GROMACS .gro file of C-alpha atoms in nm:
model
  215
    1MET     CA    1   1.121  -1.764  -2.000
    2ARG     CA    2   1.386  -1.499  -1.940
    3PHE     CA    3   1.521  -1.227  -2.167
    4GLU     CA    4   1.888  -1.151  -2.222
    5PRO     CA    5   2.017  -0.811  -2.103
    6GLY     CA    6   2.027  -0.562  -2.387
    7ARG     CA    7   1.754  -0.732  -2.587
    8LEU     CA    8   1.490  -0.508  -2.740
    9VAL     CA    9   1.145  -0.617  -2.619
   10LEU     CA   10   0.794  -0.473  -2.625
   11HIS     CA   11   0.611  -0.368  -2.310
   12ARG     CA   12   0.241  -0.382  -2.403
   13ASN     CA   13  -0.082  -0.301  -2.226
   14VAL     CA   14  -0.385  -0.513  -2.318
   15ARG     CA   15  -0.751  -0.420  -2.268
   16ARG     CA   16  -1.005  -0.701  -2.319
   17GLY     CA   17  -0.791  -0.865  -2.582
   18ARG     CA   18  -0.699  -0.538  -2.759
   19ILE     CA   19  -0.363  -0.366  -2.748
   20GLY     CA   20  -0.388  -0.042  -2.552
   21TRP     CA   21  -0.029   0.074  -2.583
   22VAL     CA   22   0.314  -0.054  -2.687
   23ARG     CA   23   0.658   0.070  -2.580
   24ALA     CA   24   0.991  -0.053  -2.710
   25ALA     CA   25   1.235  -0.114  -2.425
   26ARG     CA   26   1.577  -0.262  -2.357
   27VAL     CA   27   1.618  -0.538  -2.100
   28VAL     CA   28   1.842  -0.419  -1.815
   29SER     CA   29   1.817  -0.741  -1.617
   30ASP     CA   30   1.590  -1.041  -1.581
   31ASP     CA   31   1.630  -1.263  -1.275
   32GLU     CA   32   1.441  -1.411  -0.984
   33ARG     CA   33   1.342  -1.065  -0.861
   34GLY     CA   34   1.178  -0.970  -1.187
   35LEU     CA   35   1.219  -0.796  -1.521
   36LEU     CA   36   1.385  -0.454  -1.541
   37LEU     CA   37   1.329  -0.250  -1.858
   38TRP     CA   38   1.460   0.080  -1.993
   39VAL     CA   39   1.243   0.300  -2.214
   40ALA     CA   40   1.471   0.555  -2.377
   41ARG     CA   41   1.386   0.904  -2.490
   42LYS     CA   42   1.242   0.892  -2.845
   43ALA     CA   43   1.177   0.516  -2.820
   44PRO     CA   44   0.914   0.401  -3.071
   45VAL     CA   45   0.567   0.352  -2.924
   46ALA     CA   46   0.204   0.303  -3.026
   47HIS     CA   47  -0.119   0.375  -2.843
   48GLU     CA   48  -0.490   0.325  -2.889
   49VAL     CA   49  -0.692   0.619  -3.025
   50THR     CA   50  -1.049   0.685  -3.135
   51ALA     CA   51  -1.147   0.736  -3.497
   52ALA     CA   52  -1.097   1.108  -3.429
   53GLY     CA   53  -0.739   1.042  -3.314
   54LEU     CA   54  -0.806   1.108  -2.944
   55GLY     CA   55  -0.640   0.909  -2.668
   56MET     CA   56  -0.836   0.728  -2.403
   57ARG     CA   57  -0.782   0.993  -2.138
   58ALA     CA   58  -0.908   1.268  -2.369
   59VAL     CA   59  -1.269   1.146  -2.383
   60PRO     CA   60  -1.529   1.026  -2.130
   61PHE     CA   61  -1.531   0.649  -2.083
   62THR     CA   62  -1.890   0.636  -2.211
   63GLU     CA   63  -1.764   0.778  -2.541
   64TRP     CA   64  -1.452   0.561  -2.545
   65ILE     CA   65  -1.641   0.232  -2.526
   66THR     CA   66  -1.855   0.322  -2.828
   67SER     CA   67  -1.575   0.466  -3.045
   68GLY     CA   68  -1.377   0.311  -3.327
   69TYR     CA   69  -1.036   0.167  -3.260
   70ALA     CA   70  -0.693   0.227  -3.412
   71LEU     CA   71  -0.329   0.221  -3.303
   72ALA     CA   72  -0.133   0.540  -3.359
   73ARG     CA   73   0.245   0.506  -3.382
   74GLY     CA   74   0.485   0.765  -3.247
   75THR     CA   75   0.779   0.816  -3.012
   76TRP     CA   76   0.817   0.834  -2.634
   77ASN     CA   77   0.804   1.208  -2.573
   78GLY     CA   78   0.910   1.216  -2.210
   79PRO     CA   79   1.234   1.161  -2.020
   80PRO     CA   80   1.365   0.803  -2.001
   81VAL     CA   81   1.181   0.560  -1.773
   82LEU     CA   82   1.311   0.256  -1.588
   83LYS     CA   83   1.040  -0.008  -1.530
   84PHE     CA   84   1.057  -0.299  -1.286
   85LEU     CA   85   0.804  -0.584  -1.311
   86PRO     CA   86   0.846  -0.793  -0.993
   87THR     CA   87   0.799  -1.165  -1.047
   88GLY     CA   88   0.435  -1.263  -0.998
   89ALA     CA   89   0.333  -0.924  -0.855
   90ALA     CA   90   0.021  -0.730  -0.954
   91HIS     CA   91   0.213  -0.407  -1.007
   92SER     CA   92   0.522  -0.258  -1.162
   93VAL     CA   93   0.742   0.025  -1.036
   94TRP     CA   94   0.867   0.295  -1.270
   95TRP     CA   95   1.155   0.536  -1.206
   96PHE     CA   96   1.064   0.875  -1.354
   97HIS     CA   97   1.334   1.128  -1.440
   98ASP     CA   98   1.326   1.501  -1.503
   99ALA     CA   99   1.431   1.679  -1.821
  100GLY     CA  100   1.793   1.654  -1.707
  101ASP     CA  101   1.759   1.275  -1.662
  102ARG     CA  102   1.780   1.304  -1.282
  103PHE     CA  103   1.563   1.073  -1.071
  104GLN     CA  104   1.235   1.243  -0.984
  105SER     CA  105   0.989   0.991  -0.836
  106TRP     CA  106   0.865   0.633  -0.834
  107TYR     CA  107   0.540   0.547  -1.005
  108VAL     CA  108   0.358   0.234  -0.891
  109ASN     CA  109   0.153   0.108  -1.185
  110LEU     CA  110  -0.112  -0.135  -1.060
  111GLU     CA  111  -0.159  -0.410  -1.318
  112GLU     CA  112  -0.213  -0.781  -1.360
  113PRO     CA  113   0.112  -0.982  -1.356
  114GLY     CA  114   0.282  -0.968  -1.694
  115VAL     CA  115   0.268  -1.255  -1.942
  116ARG     CA  116   0.579  -1.300  -2.159
  117TRP     CA  117   0.601  -1.411  -2.517
  118ASP     CA  118   0.889  -1.473  -2.756
  119ASP     CA  119   0.846  -1.512  -3.131
  120GLY     CA  120   1.221  -1.519  -3.191
  121ALA     CA  121   1.265  -1.200  -3.392
  122VAL     CA  122   1.039  -1.008  -3.155
  123ALA     CA  123   0.945  -1.064  -2.792
  124GLY     CA  124   0.769  -0.885  -2.511
  125VAL     CA  125   0.555  -0.884  -2.200
  126ASP     CA  126   0.180  -0.811  -2.194
  127VAL     CA  127   0.007  -0.660  -1.891
  128VAL     CA  128  -0.344  -0.542  -1.808
  129ASP     CA  129  -0.309  -0.192  -1.665
  130GLN     CA  130  -0.561  -0.147  -1.383
  131ASP     CA  131  -0.549   0.235  -1.407
  132LEU     CA  132  -0.520   0.319  -1.036
  133ASP     CA  133  -0.163   0.420  -0.951
  134VAL     CA  134   0.054   0.550  -0.667
  135VAL     CA  135   0.321   0.820  -0.690
  136VAL     CA  136   0.605   0.790  -0.438
  137ARG     CA  137   0.836   1.087  -0.390
  138PRO     CA  138   1.206   1.069  -0.295
  139ASP     CA  139   1.117   1.153   0.068
  140LEU     CA  140   0.886   0.843   0.061
  141SER     CA  141   0.568   1.046   0.088
  142TRP     CA  142   0.302   0.923  -0.153
  143GLU     CA  143  -0.039   0.984  -0.309
  144TRP     CA  144  -0.293   0.789  -0.511
  145LYS     CA  145  -0.318   0.883  -0.879
  146ASP     CA  146  -0.604   0.852  -1.132
  147GLU     CA  147  -0.868   0.766  -0.872
  148ASP     CA  148  -1.132   0.959  -1.069
  149GLU     CA  149  -1.069   0.759  -1.386
  150PHE     CA  150  -1.067   0.432  -1.190
  151THR     CA  151  -1.402   0.514  -1.025
  152GLU     CA  152  -1.559   0.632  -1.351
  153ARG     CA  153  -1.469   0.310  -1.534
  154LEU     CA  154  -1.578   0.078  -1.253
  155ALA     CA  155  -1.934   0.195  -1.320
  156PHE     CA  156  -1.926   0.004  -1.653
  157PRO     CA  157  -1.832  -0.355  -1.555
  158GLU     CA  158  -1.952  -0.495  -1.887
  159HIS     CA  159  -1.682  -0.292  -2.062
  160TYR     CA  160  -1.410  -0.241  -1.801
  161TRP     CA  161  -1.113  -0.476  -1.768
  162VAL     CA  162  -1.086  -0.445  -1.388
  163ALA     CA  163  -1.306  -0.699  -1.213
  164ASP     CA  164  -1.199  -0.664  -0.849
  165GLU     CA  165  -1.162  -0.309  -0.716
  166LYS     CA  166  -1.074  -0.429  -0.365
  167ALA     CA  167  -0.788  -0.645  -0.490
  168VAL     CA  168  -0.639  -0.354  -0.685
  169ARG     CA  169  -0.653  -0.121  -0.384
  170ALA     CA  170  -0.513  -0.391  -0.156
  171GLU     CA  171  -0.212  -0.436  -0.383
  172GLY     CA  172  -0.158  -0.060  -0.385
  173GLU     CA  173  -0.175  -0.047  -0.006
  174ARG     CA  174   0.074  -0.334   0.018
  175VAL     CA  175   0.324  -0.150  -0.200
  176ILE     CA  176   0.263   0.175  -0.010
  177ARG     CA  177   0.374   0.000   0.310
  178LEU     CA  178   0.697  -0.103   0.136
  179ALA     CA  179   0.753   0.254   0.023
  180GLU     CA  180   0.688   0.401   0.368
  181ALA     CA  181   0.945   0.159   0.511
  182GLY     CA  182   1.201   0.248   0.244
  183ALA     CA  183   1.219  -0.118   0.147
  184PHE     CA  184   1.326  -0.245  -0.195
  185PRO     CA  185   1.272  -0.113  -0.453
  186PHE     CA  186   1.220   0.219  -0.272
  187ASP     CA  187   1.561   0.207  -0.106
  188GLY     CA  188   1.756   0.398  -0.369
  189THR     CA  189   1.820   0.095  -0.588
  190TRP     CA  190   1.862   0.192  -0.956
  191CYS     CA  191   1.797   0.562  -0.889
  192ASP     CA  192   2.130   0.644  -1.053
  193PHE     CA  193   2.097   0.397  -1.340
  194THR     CA  194   2.237   0.500  -1.677
  195PRO     CA  195   2.208   0.275  -1.984
  196PRO     CA  196   2.513   0.138  -2.165
  197ALA     CA  197   2.641   0.378  -2.429
  198GLU     CA  198   2.609   0.116  -2.702
  199TRP     CA  199   2.232   0.082  -2.664
  200ASP     CA  200   2.079   0.239  -2.972
  201VAL     CA  201   1.720   0.357  -3.002
  202PRO     CA  202   1.536   0.203  -3.300
  203ASP     CA  203   1.350   0.432  -3.534
  204GLU     CA  204   1.044   0.210  -3.555
  205LEU     CA  205   0.868  -0.071  -3.372
  206PRO     CA  206   0.991  -0.409  -3.503
  207PRO     CA  207   0.775  -0.623  -3.732
  208GLY     CA  208   0.530  -0.823  -3.520
  209TRP     CA  209   0.484  -0.548  -3.261
  210ASP     CA  210   0.106  -0.573  -3.304
  211ARG     CA  211   0.076  -0.950  -3.288
  212PRO     CA  212  -0.234  -1.074  -3.101
  213PRO     CA  213  -0.210  -1.040  -2.722
  214VAL     CA  214  -0.128  -1.348  -2.519
  215ARG     CA  215  -0.398  -1.271  -2.263
   0.00000   0.00000   0.00000
């Protein structure tokens, strides 16, 4: 299954069969290398919150796993993000921009390979975010990100969605070697991307955005 360039799709994170977050995105390209998505400023989104309205990162994991569950809708409040999901890979690479929309850094999001779905009127790709990440700067220096959260959650295997810590770290180390070598996609590709002028930003997530996850 491939998506046509320009199509509005949903990039969703799934946690043990529940939707963790949803982001509306436009398809830039979809080919043998993978799926490239554009999340525009003010794009409609949703994310999981507790009954008190707090996001997952705002509470200890011990509190999170015993809290109620709801999805809060809103808008993407940061600069635009380009996201590349390589075919079959256990990670995606995001191009972060500054407030002036200039390329700032790459963000390696370690995750299970995405699973696509297409209901006709609405389509998307579901991933399982594995929390540990890598930030790669323009000079190709790098650092791990969110190690504390990753370690905290691994202590609760009956509730956590990451089963193999070593596999996650190994994938991160593999991508780090690509970054250090300046290999694709850390070779400047898409750093100057700008979306077509005719791409509008919808006001709301399309009907069906919260359909049951495919994984």
